[in-house]
C-alpha atoms as one frame of an Amber mdcrd trajectory, in Angstrom:
protein
 101.835 133.390 122.291 105.268 131.611 121.721 104.678 130.554 124.232 101.596
 129.099 124.500 102.186 126.828 121.588 105.872 125.348 123.115 103.660 124.822
 126.038 100.732 122.516 123.927 103.475 120.420 122.931 104.935 119.609 126.200
 104.638 117.288 128.229 105.569 118.003 131.595 103.312 120.673 131.497 101.253
 121.281 135.125 103.700 118.875 136.292 102.531 116.436 134.195 104.651 112.744
 134.501 103.628 111.510 131.335 104.690 111.682 128.142 100.992 113.396 127.232
 100.153 117.019 126.332  97.643 119.115 124.425  99.130 118.779 121.187  98.140
 114.432 121.945  94.243 115.035 121.424  95.151 118.723 119.338  97.494 118.172
 117.090  98.981 121.488 115.928  95.859 122.997 118.403  92.529 121.349 116.137
  89.972 121.173 117.918  90.353 124.366 119.250  89.481 127.181 117.041  86.425
 127.731 119.130  87.307 127.346 122.550  88.694 131.054 122.479  85.395 132.374
 123.068  84.622 130.093 125.863  84.325 132.561 129.195  85.697 129.908 132.055
  88.901 129.152 128.881  91.068 128.830 131.853  88.851 126.283 133.696  88.649
 123.982 130.614  92.358 123.864 129.839  93.000 122.900 133.535  90.808 120.097
 133.549  92.847 118.726 130.516  95.569 118.842 132.139  94.676 117.821 135.250
  92.481 114.608 133.567  94.151 113.440 130.906  97.365 114.563 131.034  97.854
 114.021 135.133  98.944 117.356 135.624  98.207 120.139 138.380  96.321 123.108
 137.352  98.280 126.460 136.181  96.858 129.489 137.411  94.971 132.066 135.384
  97.333 134.722 135.667 100.947 133.165 135.277 102.292 133.709 131.805 102.119
 130.085 131.279  98.148 130.305 130.793  97.763 133.625 129.527 100.493 132.764
 126.890  97.531 128.928 126.186  94.975 131.637 126.186  96.746 133.910 123.634
  97.758 131.178 121.741  94.457 129.442 121.532  92.789 132.734 120.592  95.059
 132.373 117.255  93.551 129.156 116.092  89.922 131.482 116.011  88.302 130.371
 112.769  87.550 133.676 111.454
């Protein structure tokens, strides 16, 4: 989970070559509180990575993606 939190602020996520990170749009995970319920969370994360971040998709089976998913799930409002 710590890796996921760290990668949320990493502008090199998915090989991105710009200075944006997930945190640019989702400061401290804001707006991701309900994302963990999305059955296509990996796809949604990759859409952000390949879109605004201009990076490449991350395989859903990697530790990096699993950590991102765990961190996003930790933000869930109870």
